[in-house]
Amino acid sequence: MSETSSLPTSGTTSSGPDTVGLRLPADGAYVSVLRTLSAGLAARLDFTMDDIEDLRIAVSEAAAMVLDEADEGADLDCEFELGETGMSLSIQAAAAAPSAPDYENFGWQVLATLTADAVIDSSPGSYAVRLTVRTSLSS
């Protein structure tokens, strides 16, 4: 069963950026839900249509990387941290024996191109991709 949670969305406060969490089954059938949430949050931050489409592509690639490593029956845990000019997001799943990151594959090249920052954390028990994206309007 999927689970969503969020903090109040009244904008960035003195206590820090808003955070939104989403937990889904680690199954490709649910990636469209993750892409839709990402696009909705980006629209809330006034990303341009091109920025939103780039984000959707980056989220798809990151999710595909994590799903390839996820244990059977695992959940996809996603967290979005919303800032004034962009967002950071993390997609992770349980992975008993994850592969080492492949920084030469096409998916990684897409992430490196479409994001301000991208990191893969491949450690025993977990596989995560963390991204930072910014609106092109902030330049």
CSV table of N, CA and C in Angstrom, one decimal:
chain,number,residue,atom,x,y,z
A,1,MET,N,0.8,-1.2,0.0
A,1,MET,CA,0.0,0.0,0.0
A,1,MET,C,0.9,1.2,0.0
A,2,SER,N,0.5,2.2,-0.8
A,2,SER,CA,1.3,3.4,-0.8
A,2,SER,C,1.0,4.4,0.3
A,3,GLU,N,1.9,5.2,0.7
A,3,GLU,CA,1.7,6.1,1.8
A,3,GLU,C,2.3,7.4,1.4
A,4,THR,N,1.6,8.5,1.7
A,4,THR,CA,2.2,9.9,1.5
A,4,THR,C,2.1,10.6,2.8
A,5,SER,N,3.1,11.6,2.9
A,5,SER,CA,3.1,12.4,4.0
A,5,SER,C,3.7,13.8,3.6
A,6,SER,N,3.3,14.8,4.3
A,6,SER,CA,3.9,16.1,4.0
A,6,SER,C,3.8,17.0,5.2
A,7,LEU,N,4.6,18.0,5.2
A,7,LEU,CA,4.6,19.1,6.2
A,7,LEU,C,3.7,20.2,5.6
A,8,PRO,N,3.4,21.2,6.4
A,8,PRO,CA,2.6,22.3,5.8
A,8,PRO,C,3.3,22.9,4.6
A,9,THR,N,2.5,23.3,3.7
A,9,THR,CA,3.0,23.9,2.4
A,9,THR,C,2.8,25.3,2.3
A,10,SER,N,3.1,26.1,3.3
A,10,SER,CA,2.9,27.5,3.4
A,10,SER,C,4.1,28.3,2.9
A,11,GLY,N,5.0,27.6,2.2
A,11,GLY,CA,6.3,28.3,1.7
A,11,GLY,C,7.4,28.0,2.6
A,12,THR,N,8.6,28.4,2.2
A,12,THR,CA,9.8,28.3,3.0
A,12,THR,C,9.6,29.1,4.3
A,13,THR,N,9.9,28.5,5.4
A,13,THR,CA,9.8,29.1,6.7
A,13,THR,C,11.1,29.3,7.3
A,14,SER,N,11.2,30.0,8.4
A,14,SER,CA,12.4,30.2,9.1
A,14,SER,C,13.0,28.9,9.6
A,15,SER,N,12.2,27.9,9.8
A,15,SER,CA,12.7,26.6,10.3
A,15,SER,C,13.3,25.8,9.1
A,16,GLY,N,13.3,26.3,7.9
A,16,GLY,CA,13.9,25.6,6.8
A,16,GLY,C,12.9,25.3,5.7
A,17,PRO,N,13.3,24.6,4.7
A,17,PRO,CA,12.5,24.3,3.5
A,17,PRO,C,11.4,23.3,3.8
A,18,ASP,N,10.3,23.3,3.0
A,18,ASP,CA,9.3,22.3,3.2
A,18,ASP,C,9.8,21.0,2.7
A,19,THR,N,9.3,19.9,3.3
A,19,THR,CA,9.7,18.6,3.0
A,19,THR,C,8.4,17.8,2.7
A,20,VAL,N,8.5,17.0,1.6
A,20,VAL,CA,7.4,16.2,1.2
A,20,VAL,C,7.9,14.7,1.0
A,21,GLY,N,7.2,13.8,1.6
A,21,GLY,CA,7.7,12.4,1.5
A,21,GLY,C,6.6,11.5,0.8
A,22,LEU,N,7.1,10.5,0.1
A,22,LEU,CA,6.2,9.6,-0.6
A,22,LEU,C,6.8,8.2,-0.5
A,23,ARG,N,6.0,7.2,-0.2
A,23,ARG,CA,6.5,5.8,-0.2
A,23,ARG,C,5.6,5.0,-1.1
A,24,LEU,N,6.2,4.3,-2.1
A,24,LEU,CA,5.5,3.5,-3.1
A,24,LEU,C,6.1,2.1,-3.1
A,25,PRO,N,5.4,1.2,-3.6
A,25,PRO,CA,6.0,-0.1,-3.9
A,25,PRO,C,7.1,0.1,-5.0
A,26,ALA,N,8.2,-0.6,-4.8
A,26,ALA,CA,9.3,-0.5,-5.8
A,26,ALA,C,9.0,-1.3,-7.0
A,27,ASP,N,8.1,-0.8,-7.8
A,27,ASP,CA,7.6,-1.4,-9.0
A,27,ASP,C,7.4,-0.3,-10.1
A,28,GLY,N,7.9,-0.6,-11.3
A,28,GLY,CA,7.8,0.4,-12.3
A,28,GLY,C,6.5,1.0,-12.6
A,29,ALA,N,5.4,0.2,-12.3
A,29,ALA,CA,4.1,0.7,-12.5
A,29,ALA,C,3.7,2.0,-11.7
A,30,TYR,N,4.5,2.3,-10.6
A,30,TYR,CA,4.2,3.4,-9.8
A,30,TYR,C,5.1,4.6,-10.1
A,31,VAL,N,6.0,4.5,-11.0
A,31,VAL,CA,6.9,5.6,-11.3
A,31,VAL,C,6.2,6.8,-11.9
A,32,SER,N,5.1,6.6,-12.6
A,32,SER,CA,4.3,7.7,-13.1
A,32,SER,C,3.7,8.5,-11.9
A,33,VAL,N,3.4,7.9,-10.8
A,33,VAL,CA,2.9,8.7,-9.6
A,33,VAL,C,4.1,9.6,-9.1
A,34,LEU,N,5.3,9.1,-9.1
A,34,LEU,CA,6.4,9.8,-8.6
A,34,LEU,C,6.7,11.0,-9.6
A,35,ARG,N,6.6,10.7,-10.9
A,35,ARG,CA,6.9,11.8,-11.9
A,35,ARG,C,5.8,12.9,-11.7
A,36,THR,N,4.5,12.5,-11.5
A,36,THR,CA,3.5,13.5,-11.4
A,36,THR,C,3.6,14.3,-10.2
A,37,LEU,N,4.0,13.7,-9.0
A,37,LEU,CA,4.2,14.5,-7.8
A,37,LEU,C,5.4,15.4,-8.0
A,38,SER,N,6.5,15.0,-8.7
A,38,SER,CA,7.6,15.8,-8.9
A,38,SER,C,7.2,17.1,-9.7
A,39,ALA,N,6.4,16.8,-10.8
A,39,ALA,CA,6.0,17.9,-11.7
A,39,ALA,C,5.1,18.9,-10.9
A,40,GLY,N,4.2,18.4,-10.1
A,40,GLY,CA,3.3,19.2,-9.3
A,40,GLY,C,4.1,20.1,-8.3
A,41,LEU,N,5.1,19.5,-7.7
A,41,LEU,CA,5.9,20.3,-6.7
A,41,LEU,C,6.7,21.4,-7.5
A,42,ALA,N,7.2,21.0,-8.6
A,42,ALA,CA,8.0,21.9,-9.4
A,42,ALA,C,7.1,23.1,-9.9
A,43,ALA,N,5.9,22.8,-10.3
A,43,ALA,CA,5.0,23.9,-10.7
A,43,ALA,C,4.7,24.8,-9.5
A,44,ARG,N,4.6,24.3,-8.3
A,44,ARG,CA,4.4,25.1,-7.1
A,44,ARG,C,5.6,26.0,-6.9
A,45,LEU,N,6.8,25.6,-7.3
A,45,LEU,CA,8.0,26.5,-7.2
A,45,LEU,C,8.2,27.3,-8.4
A,46,ASP,N,7.2,27.4,-9.3
A,46,ASP,CA,7.2,28.2,-10.5
A,46,ASP,C,8.3,27.8,-11.5
A,47,PHE,N,8.6,26.5,-11.6
A,47,PHE,CA,9.5,26.1,-12.6
A,47,PHE,C,8.8,26.3,-14.0
A,48,THR,N,9.6,26.5,-15.0
A,48,THR,CA,9.1,26.7,-16.4
A,48,THR,C,8.6,25.3,-16.9
A,49,MET,N,7.9,25.3,-17.9
A,49,MET,CA,7.4,24.0,-18.5
A,49,MET,C,8.6,23.1,-18.9
A,50,ASP,N,9.7,23.8,-19.5
A,50,ASP,CA,10.9,23.0,-19.9
A,50,ASP,C,11.6,22.4,-18.7
A,51,ASP,N,11.7,23.2,-17.6
A,51,ASP,CA,12.3,22.7,-16.4
A,51,ASP,C,11.5,21.5,-15.8
A,52,ILE,N,10.2,21.6,-15.8
A,52,ILE,CA,9.3,20.5,-15.3
A,52,ILE,C,9.5,19.3,-16.2
A,53,GLU,N,9.6,19.4,-17.5
A,53,GLU,CA,9.8,18.2,-18.3
A,53,GLU,C,11.2,17.6,-18.1
A,54,ASP,N,12.2,18.5,-17.9
A,54,ASP,CA,13.6,18.0,-17.6
A,54,ASP,C,13.5,17.2,-16.2
A,55,LEU,N,12.8,17.8,-15.3
A,55,LEU,CA,12.7,17.1,-14.0
A,55,LEU,C,12.0,15.7,-14.1
A,56,ARG,N,11.0,15.7,-14.9
A,56,ARG,CA,10.2,14.4,-15.0
A,56,ARG,C,11.2,13.3,-15.7
A,57,ILE,N,12.0,13.8,-16.6
A,57,ILE,CA,12.9,12.8,-17.2
A,57,ILE,C,14.0,12.4,-16.2
A,58,ALA,N,14.5,13.3,-15.5
A,58,ALA,CA,15.5,13.0,-14.4
A,58,ALA,C,15.0,12.1,-13.4
A,59,VAL,N,13.8,12.3,-12.9
A,59,VAL,CA,13.1,11.4,-12.0
A,59,VAL,C,12.9,10.0,-12.5
A,60,SER,N,12.5,9.9,-13.8
A,60,SER,CA,12.4,8.6,-14.4
A,60,SER,C,13.7,7.9,-14.4
A,61,GLU,N,14.7,8.5,-14.8
A,61,GLU,CA,16.1,7.9,-14.9
A,61,GLU,C,16.5,7.5,-13.5
A,62,ALA,N,16.4,8.4,-12.5
A,62,ALA,CA,16.8,8.0,-11.1
A,62,ALA,C,16.0,6.9,-10.6
A,63,ALA,N,14.7,6.9,-10.8
A,63,ALA,CA,13.8,5.8,-10.3
A,63,ALA,C,14.2,4.5,-11.0
A,64,ALA,N,14.5,4.5,-12.3
A,64,ALA,CA,14.9,3.3,-13.0
A,64,ALA,C,16.2,2.7,-12.4
A,65,MET,N,17.1,3.6,-12.1
A,65,MET,CA,18.4,3.1,-11.4
A,65,MET,C,18.1,2.4,-10.1
A,66,VAL,N,17.3,3.0,-9.3
A,66,VAL,CA,17.0,2.5,-8.0
A,66,VAL,C,16.2,1.2,-8.1
A,67,LEU,N,15.2,1.2,-9.0
A,67,LEU,CA,14.4,0.0,-9.2
A,67,LEU,C,15.2,-1.2,-9.6
A,68,ASP,N,16.2,-1.0,-10.5
A,68,ASP,CA,17.1,-2.1,-10.9
A,68,ASP,C,17.9,-2.7,-9.8
A,69,GLU,N,18.1,-2.0,-8.7
A,69,GLU,CA,18.8,-2.5,-7.5
A,69,GLU,C,18.0,-2.9,-6.4
A,70,ALA,N,16.7,-2.5,-6.4
A,70,ALA,CA,15.8,-2.8,-5.2
A,70,ALA,C,15.6,-4.3,-5.0
A,71,ASP,N,15.5,-4.6,-3.7
A,71,ASP,CA,15.1,-6.0,-3.4
A,71,ASP,C,13.6,-6.2,-3.7
A,72,GLU,N,13.3,-7.5,-4.0
A,72,GLU,CA,11.9,-7.8,-4.3
A,72,GLU,C,11.0,-7.5,-3.1
A,73,GLY,N,9.9,-6.9,-3.3
A,73,GLY,CA,9.0,-6.5,-2.3
A,73,GLY,C,9.4,-5.2,-1.5
A,74,ALA,N,10.4,-4.6,-1.9
A,74,ALA,CA,10.9,-3.4,-1.2
A,74,ALA,C,10.0,-2.2,-1.6
A,75,ASP,N,10.1,-1.1,-0.8
A,75,ASP,CA,9.4,0.1,-1.1
A,75,ASP,C,10.4,1.1,-1.6
A,76,LEU,N,9.8,2.0,-2.4
A,76,LEU,CA,10.6,3.2,-2.9
A,76,LEU,C,10.3,4.3,-2.0
A,77,ASP,N,11.3,4.8,-1.3
A,77,ASP,CA,11.1,5.9,-0.4
A,77,ASP,C,11.6,7.2,-1.0
A,78,CYS,N,10.8,8.2,-1.2
A,78,CYS,CA,11.2,9.4,-1.9
A,78,CYS,C,11.0,10.6,-0.9
A,79,GLU,N,11.9,11.5,-1.0
A,79,GLU,CA,11.8,12.7,-0.2
A,79,GLU,C,12.2,13.9,-1.0
A,80,PHE,N,11.3,15.0,-0.9
A,80,PHE,CA,11.5,16.2,-1.7
A,80,PHE,C,11.7,17.3,-0.7
A,81,GLU,N,12.8,18.1,-0.8
A,81,GLU,CA,13.0,19.3,0.0
A,81,GLU,C,12.9,20.5,-0.9
A,82,LEU,N,11.9,21.3,-0.6
A,82,LEU,CA,11.6,22.4,-1.5
A,82,LEU,C,12.2,23.7,-1.0
A,83,GLY,N,12.9,24.4,-1.9
A,83,GLY,CA,13.6,25.6,-1.6
A,83,GLY,C,13.0,26.8,-2.4
A,84,GLU,N,13.5,27.9,-2.4
A,84,GLU,CA,13.0,29.1,-3.1
A,84,GLU,C,13.3,29.0,-4.6
A,85,THR,N,14.4,28.4,-5.0
A,85,THR,CA,14.8,28.4,-6.4
A,85,THR,C,15.0,27.0,-7.0
A,86,GLY,N,14.6,26.0,-6.2
A,86,GLY,CA,14.7,24.6,-6.7
A,86,GLY,C,14.3,23.6,-5.6
A,87,MET,N,14.7,22.4,-5.9
A,87,MET,CA,14.4,21.3,-4.9
A,87,MET,C,15.5,20.2,-5.0
A,88,SER,N,15.6,19.6,-3.8
A,88,SER,CA,16.5,18.4,-3.7
A,88,SER,C,15.5,17.2,-3.5
A,89,LEU,N,15.9,16.1,-4.1
A,89,LEU,CA,15.1,14.9,-3.9
A,89,LEU,C,15.9,13.7,-3.8
A,90,SER,N,15.4,12.7,-3.1
A,90,SER,CA,16.1,11.5,-2.8
A,90,SER,C,15.1,10.3,-3.1
A,91,ILE,N,15.6,9.4,-3.9
A,91,ILE,CA,14.8,8.2,-4.2
A,91,ILE,C,15.7,7.0,-3.7
A,92,GLN,N,15.2,6.2,-2.8
A,92,GLN,CA,16.0,5.1,-2.3
A,92,GLN,C,15.1,3.8,-2.1
A,93,ALA,N,15.8,2.7,-2.0
A,93,ALA,CA,15.1,1.4,-1.8
A,93,ALA,C,16.1,0.5,-1.1
A,94,ALA,N,15.5,-0.4,-0.4
A,94,ALA,CA,16.3,-1.5,0.3
A,94,ALA,C,17.0,-2.3,-0.8
A,95,ALA,N,18.3,-2.6,-0.7
A,95,ALA,CA,19.0,-3.4,-1.6
A,95,ALA,C,20.1,-4.1,-0.9
A,96,ALA,N,19.9,-5.4,-0.7
A,96,ALA,CA,20.8,-6.2,0.1
A,96,ALA,C,22.2,-6.2,-0.4
A,97,ALA,N,22.4,-6.3,-1.7
A,97,ALA,CA,23.7,-6.3,-2.3
A,97,ALA,C,23.7,-5.4,-3.6
A,98,PRO,N,23.7,-4.1,-3.4
A,98,PRO,CA,23.6,-3.3,-4.6
A,98,PRO,C,24.9,-3.2,-5.4
A,99,SER,N,24.8,-3.0,-6.7
A,99,SER,CA,26.0,-2.9,-7.6
A,99,SER,C,26.7,-1.6,-7.3
A,100,ALA,N,27.9,-1.5,-7.7
A,100,ALA,CA,28.6,-0.2,-7.6
A,100,ALA,C,28.0,0.7,-8.6
A,101,PRO,N,28.0,2.0,-8.4
A,101,PRO,CA,27.4,3.0,-9.3
A,101,PRO,C,28.2,2.9,-10.7
A,102,ASP,N,27.4,3.0,-11.7
A,102,ASP,CA,28.0,3.0,-13.1
A,102,ASP,C,27.9,4.4,-13.7
A,103,TYR,N,28.9,5.2,-13.6
A,103,TYR,CA,28.9,6.6,-14.0
A,103,TYR,C,29.1,6.7,-15.5
A,104,GLU,N,29.2,5.6,-16.2
A,104,GLU,CA,29.3,5.6,-17.7
A,104,GLU,C,28.0,5.3,-18.4
A,105,ASN,N,27.0,4.9,-17.7
A,105,ASN,CA,25.8,4.5,-18.4
A,105,ASN,C,25.0,5.7,-18.8
A,106,PHE,N,24.0,5.5,-19.8
A,106,PHE,CA,23.2,6.5,-20.3
A,106,PHE,C,22.4,7.2,-19.3
A,107,GLY,N,21.8,6.5,-18.4
A,107,GLY,CA,20.9,7.1,-17.3
A,107,GLY,C,21.7,8.1,-16.5
A,108,TRP,N,22.9,7.7,-16.1
A,108,TRP,CA,23.7,8.7,-15.3
A,108,TRP,C,24.1,9.9,-16.2
A,109,GLN,N,24.4,9.8,-17.4
A,109,GLN,CA,24.7,10.9,-18.3
A,109,GLN,C,23.5,11.9,-18.4
A,110,VAL,N,22.3,11.3,-18.4
A,110,VAL,CA,21.1,12.1,-18.5
A,110,VAL,C,20.9,12.9,-17.1
A,111,LEU,N,21.1,12.2,-16.0
A,111,LEU,CA,21.0,12.9,-14.7
A,111,LEU,C,22.1,14.0,-14.6
A,112,ALA,N,23.3,13.7,-15.0
A,112,ALA,CA,24.3,14.7,-14.9
A,112,ALA,C,24.0,16.0,-15.7
A,113,THR,N,23.4,15.8,-16.8
A,113,THR,CA,23.0,16.9,-17.7
A,113,THR,C,21.8,17.7,-17.3
A,114,LEU,N,20.8,17.0,-16.7
A,114,LEU,CA,19.6,17.7,-16.4
A,114,LEU,C,19.5,18.2,-15.0
A,115,THR,N,20.5,17.9,-14.1
A,115,THR,CA,20.4,18.4,-12.7
A,115,THR,C,21.6,19.3,-12.4
A,116,ALA,N,21.4,20.0,-11.3
A,116,ALA,CA,22.5,20.8,-10.8
A,116,ALA,C,23.5,20.0,-10.0
A,117,ASP,N,23.0,18.9,-9.5
A,117,ASP,CA,23.9,17.9,-8.7
A,117,ASP,C,23.2,16.6,-8.7
A,118,ALA,N,23.9,15.5,-8.8
A,118,ALA,CA,23.4,14.2,-8.7
A,118,ALA,C,24.4,13.3,-8.0
A,119,VAL,N,23.9,12.4,-7.1
A,119,VAL,CA,24.8,11.5,-6.4
A,119,VAL,C,24.1,10.2,-6.2
A,120,ILE,N,24.9,9.1,-6.4
A,120,ILE,CA,24.4,7.8,-6.1
A,120,ILE,C,25.1,7.3,-4.8
A,121,ASP,N,24.2,6.7,-4.0
A,121,ASP,CA,24.7,6.1,-2.7
A,121,ASP,C,24.4,4.7,-2.7
A,122,SER,N,25.4,3.9,-3.0
A,122,SER,CA,25.3,2.4,-3.1
A,122,SER,C,26.0,1.8,-1.9
A,123,SER,N,25.3,1.5,-0.9
A,123,SER,CA,25.9,0.9,0.3
A,123,SER,C,25.1,-0.4,0.7
A,124,PRO,N,25.7,-1.3,1.3
A,124,PRO,CA,25.0,-2.5,1.7
A,124,PRO,C,23.7,-2.2,2.4
A,125,GLY,N,22.6,-2.7,1.9
A,125,GLY,CA,21.3,-2.5,2.5
A,125,GLY,C,20.4,-1.4,1.9
A,126,SER,N,21.1,-0.6,1.0
A,126,SER,CA,20.3,0.5,0.5
A,126,SER,C,21.0,1.0,-0.8
A,127,TYR,N,20.1,1.5,-1.7
A,127,TYR,CA,20.6,2.1,-3.0
A,127,TYR,C,19.8,3.4,-3.1
A,128,ALA,N,20.5,4.5,-3.3
A,128,ALA,CA,19.8,5.8,-3.4
A,128,ALA,C,20.4,6.7,-4.4
A,129,VAL,N,19.5,7.5,-5.1
A,129,VAL,CA,19.9,8.5,-6.0
A,129,VAL,C,19.4,9.8,-5.4
A,130,ARG,N,20.3,10.8,-5.3
A,130,ARG,CA,19.9,12.1,-4.8
A,130,ARG,C,20.2,13.1,-5.9
A,131,LEU,N,19.2,14.0,-6.1
A,131,LEU,CA,19.3,15.0,-7.1
A,131,LEU,C,19.0,16.4,-6.6
A,132,THR,N,19.6,17.4,-7.2
A,132,THR,CA,19.2,18.8,-6.9
A,132,THR,C,18.9,19.4,-8.2
A,133,VAL,N,17.8,20.1,-8.3
A,133,VAL,CA,17.4,20.7,-9.5
A,133,VAL,C,17.0,22.2,-9.2
A,134,ARG,N,17.2,23.1,-10.1
A,134,ARG,CA,16.8,24.5,-9.9
A,134,ARG,C,16.1,25.0,-11.1
A,135,THR,N,15.2,25.9,-10.9
A,135,THR,CA,14.5,26.5,-12.0
A,135,THR,C,15.4,27.4,-12.8
A,136,SER,N,15.2,27.4,-14.1
A,136,SER,CA,16.1,28.2,-15.0
A,136,SER,C,15.8,29.7,-14.7
A,137,LEU,N,14.7,30.1,-14.1
A,137,LEU,CA,14.4,31.5,-13.8
A,137,LEU,C,15.2,32.1,-12.7
A,138,SER,N,16.0,31.2,-11.9
A,138,SER,CA,16.8,31.7,-10.8
A,138,SER,C,18.1,32.2,-11.2
A,139,SER,N,18.5,32.1,-12.5
A,139,SER,CA,19.8,32.6,-12.9
A,139,SER,C,19.8,34.0,-13.1
